[in-house]
Amino acid sequence: MGRGAIRANERPAAIILTHGHFDHAGNALALATEWDVPTYAHEMELPYLTGRSDYPPQDPTVGGALAEMSRLFPHSGYDFGSRVRALPADGSLPGLPEWRYLHTPGHTAGHISLFRERDRVLIAADALATVNQESPVTLMTLKRELRLPPAPFTTDWNAARNSINTLASLRPSVIAAGHGLPISDNAASRLERFAFNFAPPAHGRYVLEPALTDGNGVVALPPPVADPVQKVIVGAAVALAGGFVLSQLIKRRRAIE
Ligand SMILES: [Zn+2]
Ligand SMILES: [Zn+2]
């Protein structure tokens, strides 16, 4: 077992959430309860972890494979009750004395990234990705490349840009993201170039206008963008339902005859 791994009879000091999306926090409450440890998140993320707000809805119109898949994903918040606490405001992380956190909003309002100065390791979480999630092929091969944060769930692209600039200024030696494999090859210069060339998606619900949030969660959303796929899905469902009703009518007629 590697150094730092948790053995069966041990438990961690705490659980640190980089944000509360289902793919990062889905089992955190069960683990926190099992281990009887506190869970920490940024203050601006707490509305989505204390039952006060759902996340802004995902944007399936932003383009790419992940956007299409995102139709099946939830955007609901969680209620961790008293199990979740706000992180200390000074950037320190309970139980991780060598690490500090940086507020890196954009993907979510209270998103954080973690940094260890000693060896310049950066856990960027979903402030960026290290795999192209827009292609079904690279989602399988996991080729290492710096990419935008998971687009359908990113609801403030200006903030996302600022956060990537913040991370680039750290000049990390290793970049680990929530999606993709870690990058250690020329990490600092690659991230600097990536930040310089930052371009949000060409279109999408949150590209021109962000979702507005405050300490209680979502305040206002830009209107949804016309979604041709949803029309096709609704159309197909109506056609299927119509076909079913028609077949039942035909059966009934046959029975009567
Ligand atoms: Zn996320
Ligand atoms: Zn994620």
Tab-separated table of C-alpha atoms and ligand atoms in Angstrom:
chain	number	residue	atom	x	y	z
A	1	MET	CA	0.000	0.000	0.000
A	2	GLY	CA	1.434	3.395	-0.972
A	3	ARG	CA	2.305	6.159	1.457
A	4	GLY	CA	-0.774	8.218	2.258
A	5	ALA	CA	-3.254	5.482	1.370
A	6	ILE	CA	-5.989	4.734	3.897
A	7	ARG	CA	-5.883	1.300	5.545
A	8	ALA	CA	-9.038	-0.537	6.621
A	9	ASN	CA	-8.696	0.457	10.291
A	10	GLU	CA	-7.702	4.079	9.594
A	11	ARG	CA	-9.671	7.139	8.666
A	12	PRO	CA	-8.708	10.492	7.191
A	13	ALA	CA	-8.759	13.726	9.214
A	14	ALA	CA	-11.292	15.312	6.864
A	15	ILE	CA	-12.746	15.283	3.358
A	16	ILE	CA	-11.960	18.296	1.151
A	17	LEU	CA	-14.388	18.905	-1.719
A	18	THR	CA	-13.094	20.909	-4.681
A	19	HIS	CA	-16.763	21.425	-5.610
A	20	GLY	CA	-20.053	19.596	-5.197
A	21	HIS	CA	-20.825	18.194	-8.652
A	22	PHE	CA	-22.121	14.628	-8.521
A	23	ASP	CA	-18.915	13.167	-10.001
A	24	HIS	CA	-16.821	14.739	-7.202
A	25	ALA	CA	-19.145	14.614	-4.189
A	26	GLY	CA	-21.519	11.728	-4.923
A	27	ASN	CA	-20.231	9.408	-2.159
A	28	ALA	CA	-18.725	12.047	0.157
A	29	LEU	CA	-21.601	12.149	2.641
A	30	ALA	CA	-21.612	8.339	2.986
A	31	LEU	CA	-17.828	8.352	3.567
A	32	ALA	CA	-17.984	11.295	6.001
A	33	THR	CA	-20.685	9.482	7.980
A	34	GLU	CA	-18.840	6.136	7.910
A	35	TRP	CA	-15.549	7.725	9.042
A	36	ASP	CA	-17.251	10.324	11.256
A	37	VAL	CA	-15.113	13.145	9.823
A	38	PRO	CA	-15.965	16.688	8.716
A	39	THR	CA	-16.263	17.667	5.052
A	40	TYR	CA	-14.955	21.052	3.904
A	41	ALA	CA	-15.850	23.159	0.876
A	42	HIS	CA	-15.525	26.801	-0.131
A	43	GLU	CA	-18.138	29.084	1.403
A	44	MET	CA	-19.601	29.881	-2.070
A	45	GLU	CA	-20.127	26.141	-2.699
A	46	LEU	CA	-22.108	25.581	0.513
A	47	PRO	CA	-25.573	26.470	-0.921
A	48	TYR	CA	-25.279	23.375	-3.161
A	49	LEU	CA	-24.135	21.148	-0.291
A	50	THR	CA	-26.665	22.225	2.329
A	51	GLY	CA	-29.896	21.777	0.366
A	52	ARG	CA	-30.344	25.500	-0.352
A	53	SER	CA	-29.897	25.417	-4.136
A	54	ASP	CA	-29.438	23.172	-7.138
A	55	TYR	CA	-26.603	23.957	-9.552
A	56	PRO	CA	-27.448	25.924	-12.687
A	57	PRO	CA	-28.718	23.427	-15.278
A	58	GLN	CA	-26.087	21.984	-17.575
A	59	ASP	CA	-25.859	23.272	-21.153
A	60	PRO	CA	-26.184	20.407	-23.667
A	61	THR	CA	-25.978	22.939	-26.548
A	62	VAL	CA	-22.340	23.904	-25.878
A	63	GLY	CA	-21.114	21.236	-28.321
A	64	GLY	CA	-19.176	17.959	-28.137
A	65	ALA	CA	-19.561	14.432	-26.793
A	66	LEU	CA	-19.663	15.440	-23.121
A	67	ALA	CA	-22.422	17.972	-23.820
A	68	GLU	CA	-24.539	15.254	-25.433
A	69	MET	CA	-23.879	12.878	-22.513
A	70	SER	CA	-24.641	15.649	-20.010
A	71	ARG	CA	-28.341	15.344	-20.859
A	72	LEU	CA	-28.365	12.232	-18.638
A	73	PHE	CA	-26.506	13.819	-15.697
A	74	PRO	CA	-28.079	15.502	-12.666
A	75	HIS	CA	-27.466	19.125	-11.628
A	76	SER	CA	-29.067	18.800	-8.215
A	77	GLY	CA	-27.348	19.888	-5.041
A	78	TYR	CA	-26.822	17.801	-1.906
A	79	ASP	CA	-27.706	18.244	1.739
A	80	PHE	CA	-24.737	17.312	3.903
A	81	GLY	CA	-26.313	19.100	6.864
A	82	SER	CA	-23.837	19.669	9.700
A	83	ARG	CA	-21.286	17.345	8.028
A	84	VAL	CA	-20.085	20.160	5.741
A	85	ARG	CA	-18.203	23.253	6.896
A	86	ALA	CA	-16.706	26.283	5.191
A	87	LEU	CA	-12.958	26.129	4.561
A	88	PRO	CA	-10.808	28.566	6.573
A	89	ALA	CA	-10.665	31.944	4.806
A	90	ASP	CA	-6.843	32.094	4.951
A	91	GLY	CA	-6.338	29.451	2.237
A	92	SER	CA	-5.197	26.713	4.626
A	93	LEU	CA	-6.576	23.178	4.391
A	94	PRO	CA	-7.560	21.247	7.560
A	95	GLY	CA	-5.452	18.083	7.822
A	96	LEU	CA	-3.130	19.073	4.936
A	97	PRO	CA	-0.513	21.434	6.434
A	98	GLU	CA	1.692	21.514	3.314
A	99	TRP	CA	-1.147	22.433	0.976
A	100	ARG	CA	-3.184	25.552	0.420
A	101	TYR	CA	-6.283	26.137	-1.638
A	102	LEU	CA	-7.079	28.809	-4.200
A	103	HIS	CA	-10.610	29.934	-5.012
A	104	THR	CA	-10.929	29.167	-8.745
A	105	PRO	CA	-14.558	29.927	-9.682
A	106	GLY	CA	-16.074	29.624	-13.137
A	107	HIS	CA	-16.815	25.922	-13.371
A	108	THR	CA	-18.811	26.406	-10.150
A	109	ALA	CA	-19.064	29.479	-7.911
A	110	GLY	CA	-17.154	27.949	-5.017
A	111	HIS	CA	-14.695	25.802	-6.951
A	112	ILE	CA	-11.217	25.420	-5.409
A	113	SER	CA	-7.848	24.111	-6.590
A	114	LEU	CA	-5.106	22.753	-4.295
A	115	PHE	CA	-1.389	23.613	-4.446
A	116	ARG	CA	1.692	22.295	-2.652
A	117	GLU	CA	4.542	24.805	-2.864
A	118	ARG	CA	7.307	22.323	-1.920
A	119	ASP	CA	7.150	20.377	-5.213
A	120	ARG	CA	4.722	22.706	-7.031
A	121	VAL	CA	2.033	20.067	-7.411
A	122	LEU	CA	-1.287	21.511	-8.533
A	123	ILE	CA	-4.622	19.749	-8.168
A	124	ALA	CA	-6.626	21.924	-10.512
A	125	ALA	CA	-9.805	19.800	-10.175
A	126	ASP	CA	-12.340	21.026	-12.776
A	127	ALA	CA	-10.830	24.515	-13.260
A	128	LEU	CA	-9.402	22.863	-16.379
A	129	ALA	CA	-9.170	19.342	-17.819
A	130	THR	CA	-6.166	17.327	-19.010
A	131	VAL	CA	-8.124	15.437	-21.643
A	132	ASN	CA	-10.272	16.488	-24.575
A	133	GLN	CA	-13.744	15.553	-23.356
A	134	GLU	CA	-15.354	16.756	-26.568
A	135	SER	CA	-14.208	13.682	-28.484
A	136	PRO	CA	-15.411	10.119	-27.765
A	137	VAL	CA	-11.989	8.892	-29.004
A	138	THR	CA	-9.826	10.949	-26.606
A	139	LEU	CA	-12.263	10.175	-23.787
A	140	MET	CA	-11.165	6.551	-24.323
A	141	THR	CA	-7.425	7.107	-25.011
A	142	LEU	CA	-7.009	9.834	-22.327
A	143	LYS	CA	-4.277	11.570	-24.367
A	144	ARG	CA	-2.792	14.236	-22.061
A	145	GLU	CA	-3.571	17.784	-23.171
A	146	LEU	CA	-4.733	20.950	-21.428
A	147	ARG	CA	-8.362	21.719	-22.186
A	148	LEU	CA	-11.190	23.918	-20.959
A	149	PRO	CA	-13.106	22.935	-17.817
A	150	PRO	CA	-15.942	20.428	-18.482
A	151	ALA	CA	-17.981	22.748	-20.719
A	152	PRO	CA	-21.654	21.778	-20.203
A	153	PHE	CA	-21.293	22.295	-16.434
A	154	THR	CA	-19.223	25.513	-16.565
A	155	THR	CA	-21.522	28.450	-15.969
A	156	ASP	CA	-19.222	31.521	-15.859
A	157	TRP	CA	-16.597	31.608	-18.611
A	158	ASN	CA	-15.030	34.946	-17.624
A	159	ALA	CA	-14.416	33.636	-14.129
A	160	ALA	CA	-13.082	30.385	-15.637
A	161	ARG	CA	-10.548	32.397	-17.672
A	162	ASN	CA	-9.392	34.359	-14.599
A	163	SER	CA	-9.037	31.120	-12.638
A	164	ILE	CA	-6.835	29.561	-15.333
A	165	ASN	CA	-4.651	32.717	-15.270
A	166	THR	CA	-4.363	32.353	-11.496
A	167	LEU	CA	-3.285	28.712	-11.846
A	168	ALA	CA	-0.768	29.565	-14.599
A	169	SER	CA	0.861	32.150	-12.315
A	170	LEU	CA	1.693	29.318	-9.869
A	171	ARG	CA	4.050	27.758	-12.475
A	172	PRO	CA	3.205	24.190	-11.375
A	173	SER	CA	5.506	21.230	-12.060
A	174	VAL	CA	2.601	18.771	-12.100
A	175	ILE	CA	-1.013	19.466	-13.082
A	176	ALA	CA	-3.669	16.990	-11.957
A	177	ALA	CA	-7.256	17.634	-13.023
A	178	GLY	CA	-10.593	16.052	-12.187
A	179	HIS	CA	-10.779	14.645	-15.711
A	180	GLY	CA	-7.734	13.233	-17.502
A	181	LEU	CA	-4.268	12.001	-16.491
A	182	PRO	CA	-1.694	14.246	-14.706
A	183	ILE	CA	0.651	16.356	-16.841
A	184	SER	CA	4.274	16.735	-15.679
A	185	ASP	CA	6.001	17.360	-19.007
A	186	ASN	CA	6.721	21.131	-19.322
A	187	ALA	CA	3.645	21.697	-17.198
A	188	ALA	CA	4.308	25.366	-16.317
A	189	SER	CA	5.029	26.557	-19.860
A	190	ARG	CA	2.161	24.514	-21.308
A	191	LEU	CA	-0.250	26.028	-18.785
A	192	GLU	CA	1.074	29.531	-19.478
A	193	ARG	CA	0.488	29.044	-23.228
A	194	PHE	CA	-2.934	27.524	-22.570
A	195	ALA	CA	-3.943	30.521	-20.417
A	196	PHE	CA	-2.664	32.958	-23.055
A	197	ASN	CA	-4.668	31.231	-25.813
A	198	PHE	CA	-7.802	30.753	-23.684
A	199	ALA	CA	-10.968	30.849	-25.770
A	200	PRO	CA	-14.405	29.937	-24.393
A	201	PRO	CA	-16.687	27.679	-26.466
A	202	ALA	CA	-18.013	29.340	-29.644
A	203	HIS	CA	-21.620	29.176	-28.447
A	204	GLY	CA	-23.721	27.997	-25.534
A	205	ARG	CA	-26.108	29.155	-22.834
A	206	TYR	CA	-23.454	30.554	-20.470
A	207	VAL	CA	-20.878	31.815	-23.014
A	208	LEU	CA	-22.108	35.420	-23.309
A	209	GLU	CA	-23.821	35.686	-19.938
A	210	PRO	CA	-22.966	33.759	-16.755
A	211	ALA	CA	-25.338	32.131	-14.315
A	212	LEU	CA	-25.621	34.614	-11.443
A	213	THR	CA	-25.153	33.147	-7.985
A	214	ASP	CA	-24.696	34.421	-4.439
A	215	GLY	CA	-24.207	32.978	-0.981
A	216	ASN	CA	-27.628	31.306	-1.235
A	217	GLY	CA	-27.136	29.707	-4.653
A	218	VAL	CA	-28.560	30.496	-8.086
A	219	VAL	CA	-30.009	34.017	-8.472
A	220	ALA	CA	-30.611	34.311	-12.247
A	221	LEU	CA	-29.945	32.271	-15.371
A	222	PRO	CA	-29.559	33.253	-19.022
A	223	PRO	CA	-32.432	31.779	-21.090
A	224	PRO	CA	-31.875	28.301	-22.567
A	225	VAL	CA	-30.550	28.135	-26.137
A	226	ALA	CA	-32.695	26.424	-28.806
A	227	ASP	CA	-31.805	22.737	-28.664
A	228	PRO	CA	-32.528	20.795	-31.883
A	229	VAL	CA	-31.633	17.427	-30.277
A	230	GLN	CA	-34.185	17.935	-27.516
A	231	LYS	CA	-36.804	18.614	-30.216
A	232	VAL	CA	-35.823	15.346	-31.918
A	233	ILE	CA	-36.013	13.461	-28.584
A	234	VAL	CA	-39.402	14.996	-27.728
A	235	GLY	CA	-40.582	14.351	-31.296
A	236	ALA	CA	-39.450	10.716	-31.079
A	237	ALA	CA	-41.163	10.281	-27.699
A	238	VAL	CA	-44.408	11.747	-29.076
A	239	ALA	CA	-44.152	9.501	-32.156
A	240	LEU	CA	-43.520	6.429	-29.944
A	241	ALA	CA	-46.416	7.296	-27.647
A	242	GLY	CA	-48.603	7.972	-30.691
A	243	GLY	CA	-47.612	4.620	-32.212
A	244	PHE	CA	-48.440	2.840	-28.948
A	245	VAL	CA	-51.890	4.471	-28.727
A	246	LEU	CA	-52.538	3.624	-32.385
A	247	SER	CA	-51.534	-0.038	-31.889
A	248	GLN	CA	-53.794	-0.255	-28.823
A	249	LEU	CA	-56.675	1.216	-30.823
A	250	ILE	CA	-56.073	-1.270	-33.629
A	251	LYS	CA	-55.978	-4.158	-31.093
A	252	ARG	CA	-59.229	-2.925	-29.541
A	253	ARG	CA	-60.879	-2.641	-32.944
A	254	ARG	CA	-59.729	-6.159	-33.815
A	255	ALA	CA	-61.097	-7.416	-30.491
A	256	ILE	CA	-64.419	-5.701	-31.149
A	257	GLU	CA	-64.548	-7.075	-34.686
B	1	ZN	ZN	-17.464	19.617	-12.043
B	2	ZN	ZN	-15.894	16.746	-12.850
